[in-house]
Coordinates of C-alpha atoms in Angstrom, one line a residue:
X1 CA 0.0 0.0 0.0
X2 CA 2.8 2.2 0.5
X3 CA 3.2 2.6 -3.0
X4 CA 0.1 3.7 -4.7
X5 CA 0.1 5.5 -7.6
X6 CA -2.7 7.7 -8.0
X7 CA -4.1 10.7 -7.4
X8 CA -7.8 11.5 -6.1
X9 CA -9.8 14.2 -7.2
X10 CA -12.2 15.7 -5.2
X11 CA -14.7 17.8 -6.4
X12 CA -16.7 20.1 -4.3
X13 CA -19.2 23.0 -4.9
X14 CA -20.6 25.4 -2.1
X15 CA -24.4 25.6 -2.8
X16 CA -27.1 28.1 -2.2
X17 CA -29.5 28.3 -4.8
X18 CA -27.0 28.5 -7.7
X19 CA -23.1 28.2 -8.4
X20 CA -22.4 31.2 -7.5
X21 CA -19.7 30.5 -4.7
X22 CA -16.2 29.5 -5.5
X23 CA -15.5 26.3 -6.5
X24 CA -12.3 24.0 -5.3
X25 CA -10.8 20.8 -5.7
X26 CA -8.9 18.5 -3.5
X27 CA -6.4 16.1 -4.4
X28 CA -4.6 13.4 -2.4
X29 CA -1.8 11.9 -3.4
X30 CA -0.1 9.0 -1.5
X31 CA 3.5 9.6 -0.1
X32 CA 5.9 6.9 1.4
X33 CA 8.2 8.1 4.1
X34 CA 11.1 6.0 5.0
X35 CA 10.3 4.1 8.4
X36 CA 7.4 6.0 9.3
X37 CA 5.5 4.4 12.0
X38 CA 2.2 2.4 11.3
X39 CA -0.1 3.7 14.2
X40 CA -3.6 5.2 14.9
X41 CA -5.4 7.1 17.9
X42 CA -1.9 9.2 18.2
X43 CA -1.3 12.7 19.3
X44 CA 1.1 15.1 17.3
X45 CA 2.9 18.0 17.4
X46 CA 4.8 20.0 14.5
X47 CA 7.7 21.7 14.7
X48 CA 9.2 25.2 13.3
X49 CA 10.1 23.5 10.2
X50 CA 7.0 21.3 9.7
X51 CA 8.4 17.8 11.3
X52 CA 5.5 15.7 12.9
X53 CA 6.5 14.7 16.4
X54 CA 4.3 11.5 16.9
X55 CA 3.4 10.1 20.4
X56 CA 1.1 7.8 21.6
X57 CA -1.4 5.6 19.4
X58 CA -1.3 2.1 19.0
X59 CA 0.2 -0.2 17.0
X60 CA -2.6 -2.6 16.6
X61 CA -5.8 -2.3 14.3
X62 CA -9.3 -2.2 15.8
X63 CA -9.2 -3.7 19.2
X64 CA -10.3 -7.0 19.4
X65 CA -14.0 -8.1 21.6
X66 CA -11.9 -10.5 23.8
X67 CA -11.0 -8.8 27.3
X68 CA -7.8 -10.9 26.9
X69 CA -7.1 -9.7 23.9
X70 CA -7.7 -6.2 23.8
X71 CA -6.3 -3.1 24.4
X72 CA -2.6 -5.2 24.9
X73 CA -0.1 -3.7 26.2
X74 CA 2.4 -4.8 24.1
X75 CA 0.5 -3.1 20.9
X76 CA 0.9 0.8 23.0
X77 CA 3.2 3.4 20.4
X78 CA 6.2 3.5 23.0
X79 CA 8.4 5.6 21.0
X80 CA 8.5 9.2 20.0
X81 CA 8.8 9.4 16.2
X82 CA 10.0 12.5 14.6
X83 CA 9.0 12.3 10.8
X84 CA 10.0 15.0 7.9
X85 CA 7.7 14.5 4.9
X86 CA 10.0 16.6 2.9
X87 CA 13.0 14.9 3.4
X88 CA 11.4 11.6 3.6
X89 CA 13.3 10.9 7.0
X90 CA 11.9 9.2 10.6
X91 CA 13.6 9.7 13.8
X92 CA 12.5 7.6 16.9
X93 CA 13.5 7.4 20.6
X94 CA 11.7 4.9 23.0
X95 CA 9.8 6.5 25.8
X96 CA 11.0 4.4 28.4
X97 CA 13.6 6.5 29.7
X98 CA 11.2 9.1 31.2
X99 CA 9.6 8.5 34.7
X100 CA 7.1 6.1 35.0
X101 CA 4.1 8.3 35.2
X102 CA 5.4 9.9 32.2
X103 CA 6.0 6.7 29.8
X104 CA 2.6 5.2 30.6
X105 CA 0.6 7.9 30.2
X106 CA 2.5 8.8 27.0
X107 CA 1.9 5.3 25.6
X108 CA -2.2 5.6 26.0
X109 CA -4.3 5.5 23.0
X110 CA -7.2 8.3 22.4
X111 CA -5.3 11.0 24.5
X112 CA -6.6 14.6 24.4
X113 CA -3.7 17.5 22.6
X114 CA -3.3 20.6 21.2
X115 CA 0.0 22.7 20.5
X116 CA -0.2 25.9 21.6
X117 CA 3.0 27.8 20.2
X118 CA 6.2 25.6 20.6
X119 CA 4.1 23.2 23.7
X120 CA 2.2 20.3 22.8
X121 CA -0.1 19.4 25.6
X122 CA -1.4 16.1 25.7
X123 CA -4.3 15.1 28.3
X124 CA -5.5 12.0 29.4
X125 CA -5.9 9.1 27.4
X126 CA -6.4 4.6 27.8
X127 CA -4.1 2.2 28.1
X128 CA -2.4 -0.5 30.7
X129 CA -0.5 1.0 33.6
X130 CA 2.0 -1.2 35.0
X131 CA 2.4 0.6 38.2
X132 CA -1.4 0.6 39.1
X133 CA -1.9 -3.0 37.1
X134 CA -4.9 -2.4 35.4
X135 CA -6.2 -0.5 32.1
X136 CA -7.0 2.9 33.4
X137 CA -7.5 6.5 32.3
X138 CA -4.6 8.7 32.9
X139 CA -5.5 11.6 35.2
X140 CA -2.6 13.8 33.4
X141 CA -1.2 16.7 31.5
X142 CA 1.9 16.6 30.0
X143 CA 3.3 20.0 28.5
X144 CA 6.2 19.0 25.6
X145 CA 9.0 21.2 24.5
X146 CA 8.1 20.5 20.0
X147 CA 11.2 21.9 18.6
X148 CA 13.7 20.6 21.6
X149 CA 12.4 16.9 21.5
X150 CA 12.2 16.5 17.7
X151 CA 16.2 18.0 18.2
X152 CA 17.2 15.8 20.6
X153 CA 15.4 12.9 18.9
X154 CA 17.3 13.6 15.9
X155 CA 20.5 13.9 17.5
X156 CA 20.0 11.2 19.8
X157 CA 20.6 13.4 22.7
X158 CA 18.4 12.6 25.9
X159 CA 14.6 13.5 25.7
X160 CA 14.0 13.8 29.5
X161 CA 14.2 17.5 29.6
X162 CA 11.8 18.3 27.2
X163 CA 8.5 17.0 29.5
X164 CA 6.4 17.7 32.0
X165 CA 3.7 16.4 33.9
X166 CA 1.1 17.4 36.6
X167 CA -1.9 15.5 37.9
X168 CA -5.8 16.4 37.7
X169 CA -8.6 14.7 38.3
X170 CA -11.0 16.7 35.7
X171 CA -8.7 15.3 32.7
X172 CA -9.1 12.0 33.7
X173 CA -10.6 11.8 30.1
X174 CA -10.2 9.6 26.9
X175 CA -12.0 9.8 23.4
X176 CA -12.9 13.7 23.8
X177 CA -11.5 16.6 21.9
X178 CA -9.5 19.5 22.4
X179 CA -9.6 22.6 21.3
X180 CA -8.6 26.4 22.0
X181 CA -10.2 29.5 22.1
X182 CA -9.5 33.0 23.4
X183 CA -6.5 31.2 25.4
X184 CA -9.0 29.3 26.8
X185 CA -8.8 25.3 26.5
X186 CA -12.2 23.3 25.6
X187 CA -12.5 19.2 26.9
X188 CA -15.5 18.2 24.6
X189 CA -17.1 15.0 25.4
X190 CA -15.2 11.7 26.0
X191 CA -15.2 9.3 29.1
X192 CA -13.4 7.8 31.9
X193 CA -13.2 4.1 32.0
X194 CA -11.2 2.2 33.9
X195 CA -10.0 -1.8 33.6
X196 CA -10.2 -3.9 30.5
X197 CA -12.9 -4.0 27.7
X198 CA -15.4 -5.9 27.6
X199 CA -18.2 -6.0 25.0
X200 CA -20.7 -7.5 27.1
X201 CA -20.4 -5.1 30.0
X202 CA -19.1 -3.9 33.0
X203 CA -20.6 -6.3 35.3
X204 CA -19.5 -9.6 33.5
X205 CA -15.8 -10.9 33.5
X206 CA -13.4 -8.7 35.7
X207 CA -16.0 -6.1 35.2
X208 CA -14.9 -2.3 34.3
X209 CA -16.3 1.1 35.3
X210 CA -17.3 3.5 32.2
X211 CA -18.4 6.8 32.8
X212 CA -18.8 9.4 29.8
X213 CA -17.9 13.1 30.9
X214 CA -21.8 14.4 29.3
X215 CA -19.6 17.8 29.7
X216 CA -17.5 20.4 28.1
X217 CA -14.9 21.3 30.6
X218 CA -13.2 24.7 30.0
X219 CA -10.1 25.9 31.7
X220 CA -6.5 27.6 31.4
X221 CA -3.1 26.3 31.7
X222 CA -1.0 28.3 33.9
X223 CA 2.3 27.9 31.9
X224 CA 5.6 29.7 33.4
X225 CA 8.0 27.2 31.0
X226 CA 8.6 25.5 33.8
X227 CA 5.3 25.3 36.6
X228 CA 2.2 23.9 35.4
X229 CA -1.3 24.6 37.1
X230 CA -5.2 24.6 35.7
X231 CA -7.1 27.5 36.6
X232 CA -10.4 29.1 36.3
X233 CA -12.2 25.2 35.6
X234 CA -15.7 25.0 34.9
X235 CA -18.1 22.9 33.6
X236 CA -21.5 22.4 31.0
X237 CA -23.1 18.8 31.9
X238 CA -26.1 17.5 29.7
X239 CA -26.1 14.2 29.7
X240 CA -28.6 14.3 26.6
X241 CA -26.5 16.3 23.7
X242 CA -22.6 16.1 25.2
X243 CA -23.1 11.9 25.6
X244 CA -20.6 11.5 23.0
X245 CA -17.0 10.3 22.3
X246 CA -14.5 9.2 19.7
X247 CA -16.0 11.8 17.3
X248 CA -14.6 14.8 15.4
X249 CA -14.5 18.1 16.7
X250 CA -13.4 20.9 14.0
X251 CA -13.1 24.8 14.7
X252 CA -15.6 26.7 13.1
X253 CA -16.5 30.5 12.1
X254 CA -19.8 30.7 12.4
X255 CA -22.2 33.3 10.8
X256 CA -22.2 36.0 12.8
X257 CA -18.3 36.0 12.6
X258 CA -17.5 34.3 16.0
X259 CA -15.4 31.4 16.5
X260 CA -16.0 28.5 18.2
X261 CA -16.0 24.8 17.7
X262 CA -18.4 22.1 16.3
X263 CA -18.5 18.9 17.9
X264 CA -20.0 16.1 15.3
X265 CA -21.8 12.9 15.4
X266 CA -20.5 10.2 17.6
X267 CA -21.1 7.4 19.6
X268 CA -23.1 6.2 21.4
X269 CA -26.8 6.9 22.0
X270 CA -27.8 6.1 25.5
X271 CA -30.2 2.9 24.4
X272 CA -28.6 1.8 21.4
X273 CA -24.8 1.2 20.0
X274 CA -25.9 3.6 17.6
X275 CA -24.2 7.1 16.7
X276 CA -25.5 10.5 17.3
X277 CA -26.4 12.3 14.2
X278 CA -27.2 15.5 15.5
X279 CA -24.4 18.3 15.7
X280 CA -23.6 20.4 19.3
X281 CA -21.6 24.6 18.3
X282 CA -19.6 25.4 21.2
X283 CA -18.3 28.7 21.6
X284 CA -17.3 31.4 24.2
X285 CA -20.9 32.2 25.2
X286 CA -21.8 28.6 25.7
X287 CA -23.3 25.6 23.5
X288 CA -26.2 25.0 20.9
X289 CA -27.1 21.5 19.7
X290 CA -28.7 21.3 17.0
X291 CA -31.3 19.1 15.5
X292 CA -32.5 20.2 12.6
X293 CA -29.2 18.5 10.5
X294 CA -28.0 15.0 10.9
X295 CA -24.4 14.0 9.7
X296 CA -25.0 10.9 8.3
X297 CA -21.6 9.9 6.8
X298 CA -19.0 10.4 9.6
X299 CA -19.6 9.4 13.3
X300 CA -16.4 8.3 14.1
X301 CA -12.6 10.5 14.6
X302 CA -11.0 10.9 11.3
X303 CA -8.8 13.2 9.3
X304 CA -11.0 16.3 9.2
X305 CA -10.2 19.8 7.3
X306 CA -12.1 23.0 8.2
X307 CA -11.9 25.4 5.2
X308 CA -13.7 28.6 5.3
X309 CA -15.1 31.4 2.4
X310 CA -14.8 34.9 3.9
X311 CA -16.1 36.1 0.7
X312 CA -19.3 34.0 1.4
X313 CA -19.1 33.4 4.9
X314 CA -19.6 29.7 4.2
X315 CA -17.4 27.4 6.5
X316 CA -17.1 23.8 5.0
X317 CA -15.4 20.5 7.0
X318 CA -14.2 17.9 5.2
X319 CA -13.9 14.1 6.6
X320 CA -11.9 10.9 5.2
X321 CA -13.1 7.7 5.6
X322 CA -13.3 6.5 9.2
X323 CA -16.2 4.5 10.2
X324 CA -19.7 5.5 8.9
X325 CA -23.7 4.1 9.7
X326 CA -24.3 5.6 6.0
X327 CA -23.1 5.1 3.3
X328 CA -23.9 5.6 -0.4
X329 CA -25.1 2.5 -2.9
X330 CA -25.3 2.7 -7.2
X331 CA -27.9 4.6 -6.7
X332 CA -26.4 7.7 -5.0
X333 CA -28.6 6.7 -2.3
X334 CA -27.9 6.2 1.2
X335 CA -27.7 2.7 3.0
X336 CA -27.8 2.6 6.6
X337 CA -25.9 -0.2 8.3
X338 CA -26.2 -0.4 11.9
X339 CA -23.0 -2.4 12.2
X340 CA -21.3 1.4 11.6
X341 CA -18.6 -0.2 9.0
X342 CA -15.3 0.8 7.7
X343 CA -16.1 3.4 5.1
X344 CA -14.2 5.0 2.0
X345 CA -16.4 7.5 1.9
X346 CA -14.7 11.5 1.9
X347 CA -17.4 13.8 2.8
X348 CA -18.1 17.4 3.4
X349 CA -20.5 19.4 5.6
X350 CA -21.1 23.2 5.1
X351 CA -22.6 25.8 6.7
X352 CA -24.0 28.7 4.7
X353 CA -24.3 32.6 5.8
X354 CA -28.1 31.7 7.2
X355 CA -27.2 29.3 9.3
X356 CA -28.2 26.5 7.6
X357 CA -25.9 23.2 7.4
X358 CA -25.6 20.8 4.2
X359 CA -23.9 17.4 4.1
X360 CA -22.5 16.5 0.6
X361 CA -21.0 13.2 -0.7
X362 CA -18.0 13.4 -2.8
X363 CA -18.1 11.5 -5.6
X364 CA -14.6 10.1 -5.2
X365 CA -13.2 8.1 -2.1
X366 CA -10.1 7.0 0.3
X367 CA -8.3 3.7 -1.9
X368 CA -8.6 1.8 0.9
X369 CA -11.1 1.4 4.3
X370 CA -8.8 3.9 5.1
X371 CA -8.9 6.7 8.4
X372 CA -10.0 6.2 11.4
X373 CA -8.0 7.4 14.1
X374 CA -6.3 9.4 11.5
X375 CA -5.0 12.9 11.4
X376 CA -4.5 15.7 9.4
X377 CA -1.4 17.7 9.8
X378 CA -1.7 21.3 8.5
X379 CA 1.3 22.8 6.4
X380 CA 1.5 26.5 7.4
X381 CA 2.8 28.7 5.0
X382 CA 2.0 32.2 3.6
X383 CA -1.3 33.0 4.4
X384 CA -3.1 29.5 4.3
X385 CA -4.4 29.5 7.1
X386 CA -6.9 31.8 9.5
X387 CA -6.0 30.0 12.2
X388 CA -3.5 27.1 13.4
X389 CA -6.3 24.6 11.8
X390 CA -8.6 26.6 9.4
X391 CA -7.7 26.8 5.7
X392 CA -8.3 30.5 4.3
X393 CA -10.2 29.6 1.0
X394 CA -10.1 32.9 -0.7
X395 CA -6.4 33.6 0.1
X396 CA -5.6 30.6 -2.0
X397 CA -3.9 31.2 -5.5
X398 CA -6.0 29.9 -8.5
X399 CA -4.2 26.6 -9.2
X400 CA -2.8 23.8 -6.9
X401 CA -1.9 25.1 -2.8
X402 CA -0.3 21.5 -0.6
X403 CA -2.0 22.8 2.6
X404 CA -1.3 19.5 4.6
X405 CA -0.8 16.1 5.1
X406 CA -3.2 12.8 6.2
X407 CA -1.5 10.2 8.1
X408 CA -2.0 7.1 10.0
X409 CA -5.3 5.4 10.8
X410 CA -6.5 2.0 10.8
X411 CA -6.7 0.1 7.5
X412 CA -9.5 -2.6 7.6
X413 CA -9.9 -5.6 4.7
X414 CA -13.6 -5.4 5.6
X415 CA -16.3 -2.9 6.1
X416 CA -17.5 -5.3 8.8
X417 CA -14.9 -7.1 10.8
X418 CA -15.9 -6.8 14.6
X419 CA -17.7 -9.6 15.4
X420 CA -14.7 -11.7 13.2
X421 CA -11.8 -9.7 14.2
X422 CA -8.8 -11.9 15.3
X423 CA -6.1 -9.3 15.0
X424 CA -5.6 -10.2 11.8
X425 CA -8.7 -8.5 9.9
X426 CA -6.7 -4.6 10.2
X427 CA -3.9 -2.8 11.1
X428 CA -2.0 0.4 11.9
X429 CA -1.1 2.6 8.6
X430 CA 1.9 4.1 8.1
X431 CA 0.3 5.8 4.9
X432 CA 0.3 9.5 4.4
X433 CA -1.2 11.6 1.5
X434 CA -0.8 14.7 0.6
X435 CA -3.3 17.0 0.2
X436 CA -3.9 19.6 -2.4
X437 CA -6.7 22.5 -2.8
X438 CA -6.9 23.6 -6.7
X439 CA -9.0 26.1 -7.1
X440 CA -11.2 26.3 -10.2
X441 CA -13.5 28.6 -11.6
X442 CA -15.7 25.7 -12.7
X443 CA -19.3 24.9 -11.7
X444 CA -18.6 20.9 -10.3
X445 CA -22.0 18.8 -9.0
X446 CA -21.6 17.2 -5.6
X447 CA -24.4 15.0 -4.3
X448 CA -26.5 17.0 -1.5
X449 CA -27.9 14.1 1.0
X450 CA -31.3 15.0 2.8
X451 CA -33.6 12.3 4.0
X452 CA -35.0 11.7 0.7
X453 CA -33.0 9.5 -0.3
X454 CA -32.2 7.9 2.4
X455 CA -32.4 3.6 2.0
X456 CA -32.9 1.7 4.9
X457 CA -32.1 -1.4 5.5
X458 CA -33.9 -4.2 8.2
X459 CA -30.9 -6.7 8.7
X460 CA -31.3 -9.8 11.0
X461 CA -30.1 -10.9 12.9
X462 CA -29.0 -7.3 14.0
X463 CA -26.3 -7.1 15.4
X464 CA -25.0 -9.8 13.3
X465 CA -21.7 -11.9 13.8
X466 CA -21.8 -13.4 9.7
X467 CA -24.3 -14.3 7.4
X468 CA -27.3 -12.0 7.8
X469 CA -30.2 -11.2 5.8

């Protein structure tokens, strides 16, 4: 796989009423780097000169159902891989040198991070802790020097200068996002859960405790370079719209020119192992869910890309692959599949200067079942970018801008594989793309999904562990 040759075309069209908005297209184009690491559910960091510092993740594809088998400790990322996409070149140090609390938290899977300047902070996350013998959520935040590390690693110099670590009980968190906002951090979502999975739940086997957050947590770090402290913490609980984890999360500009965050889909409903459809905008003044647009193609992290049109005051967020309860058949109609498989799918949601929000299909998709627990890692240069994450549309050239890389993810040989997985059915990608806007003064179609055509499906037995009907 490391060596595809192809490049995909995406086109996409912002809609209202007519063509009148610009149009775009994406490209991807796969890249192989040199000893890059296969791994998913990581956190990164970038430094001055646009190395990815990789930490954390696993090694593994999607967890297996078995208690016994799942969540191993043996399949944690334990190294720290520097990686220049340029150059084609991968650094990597192990982990193990740091103290304990350190190593094991750095090691988790699904940890919570966002680099603010030259720190990466990294909260929480799951995974096995030798010290307290059990699969736990790491009550930690660990504040990483970008530039000095990916130095250090390259020079093989020691790494233990460049982290530190305090404890907190409030980001004892896995599977939520992060984001930042008027120097103010936002903990959407995620859970606690402590001891090993178990599919069947927490009271059979060695049992586990599970506890979803229902909250976004807002707070600052208290960051001397040296001291680390949380201050002003507070809290939004609604155990009906913030019930959601292992989702994506994108900055937004909304209409009336604020910024704020959107958290999207995810999993699970309360009564069901279904995802949530509906949408929640967070911003300074607090949160709005909103149920008058589902997301029907995305409930599950992936590579995302928030692109906005100042000249339209449209914002659009793209997704790749990941894992979907939609997805499209010959038809161009949409198949539900309570299973929530592996996707190709690439899909994009906009919101247009009224308000309203629009999900659109692409008519191209990832070559592979290709992205979750993916990333995409934003090439800064010029003026590309609004912000640290969203892409500035209209400051684009006419023609073909690289404004970032996709990397990682699991790869799946099956839409389906849970109730067969082994180990053997996925893995950890090293693959990365590139990833191109072209912009174009042509009028391109996109497929706009409403519940019109919407297909449902009645499978039984539902769930189903092979043949079904």
């Amino acid at each position: 796989m490391k060596h595809l040759n192809l490049i995909v075309s995406l086109f996409l069209a912002s809609v209202i009423n007519s063509f009148a908005q610009d149009q775009f297209t994406i490209q991807i184009e796969p890249i192989s780097i040199e000893n890059a690491p296969s791994v998913h559910s990581f956190s990164w960091g970038k430094t001055s000169d646009n190395k990815w510092v990789i930490i954390g993740g696993r090694i593994d594809g999607l967890h297996q159902r078995q208690p016994n088998s799942s969540f191993l400790e043996n399949d944690n990322n334990k190294n720290v891989f520097v990686v220049d996409p340029v150059a084609n070149q991968t650094w990597s140090a192990s982990l193990s040198v740091l103290q304990a609390s350190v190593f094991e938290q750095l090691q988790a899977t699904n940890q919570e991070f966002y680099q603010k300047e030259n720190t990466l902070y990294i909260i929480g996350g799951y995974g096995y802790s030798a010290t307290q013998n059990d699969h736990v959520t790491y009550d930690k935040l660990t504040a990483i020097n970008v530039d000095e590390l990916a130095t250090a690693v390259i020079n093989e110099t020691s790494i233990i200068p460049y982290f530190r670590q305090i404890s907190n009980s409030n980001l004892a968190v896995t599977g939520a996002q992060l984001g930042l906002l008027h120097d103010v951090f936002y903990l959407c979502g995620g859970q606690y859960f402590k001891g090993r999975y178990n599919p069947i739940g927490p009271n059979n086997g060695t049992g586990f405790v599970q506890n979803y957050t229902d909250e976004i947590r807002t707070f600052q770090i208290n960051d001397d370079g040296t001291n680390l402290s949380i201050i002003n913490y507070s809290a939004q609980n609604d155990s009906d719209n913030l019930h959601r984890r292992d989702y994506n999360m994108a900055p937004q500009i909304f209409p009336d020119g604020s910024e704020g965050f959107t958290m999207f889909s995810g999993v699970f409903q309360h009564t069901a192992n279904l995802p949530w459809l509906n949408t929640v905008d967070v911003s300074a003044a607090g949160y709005k869910v909103n149920n008058t647009f589902n997301q029907y193609l995305s409930q599950y992290h992936s590579a995302k890309i928030p692109i906005y049109d100042t000249a339209n005051n449209t914002m659009h967020t793209l997704f790749f692959g990941g894992l979907s309860q939609y997805k499209l058949d010959a038809n161009k109609n949409l198949v539900k599949d309570d299973n929530v498989p592996f996707v190709k799918t690439i899909s994009k949601v906009s919101r247009f200067a009224d308000g309203s929000m629009l999900e659109s299909s692409l008519e191209i998709e990832m070559p592979t079942l290709l992205g979750s627990g993916a990333e995409f890692i934003p090439l800064h240069e010029n003026t590309n970018y609004l912000t640290d994450e969203i892409v500035a549309i209209n400051n684009l050239p006419i023609g073909k801008t690289l404004v970032g890389y996709i990397f990682g993810g699991i790869e799946s040989t099956q839409e389906n594989i849970f109730f067969i997985n082994n180990g053997s059915q996925s893995s950890a990608s090293n693959l990365a793309f590139k990833v191109f806007i072209n912009k174009t003064t042509l009028n391109v179609d996109e497929i706009k999904l409403t519940a019109s055509n919407i297909y449902n499906l009645n499978i039984y037995p539902n769930p189903s562990k092979g043949v079904f009907q």
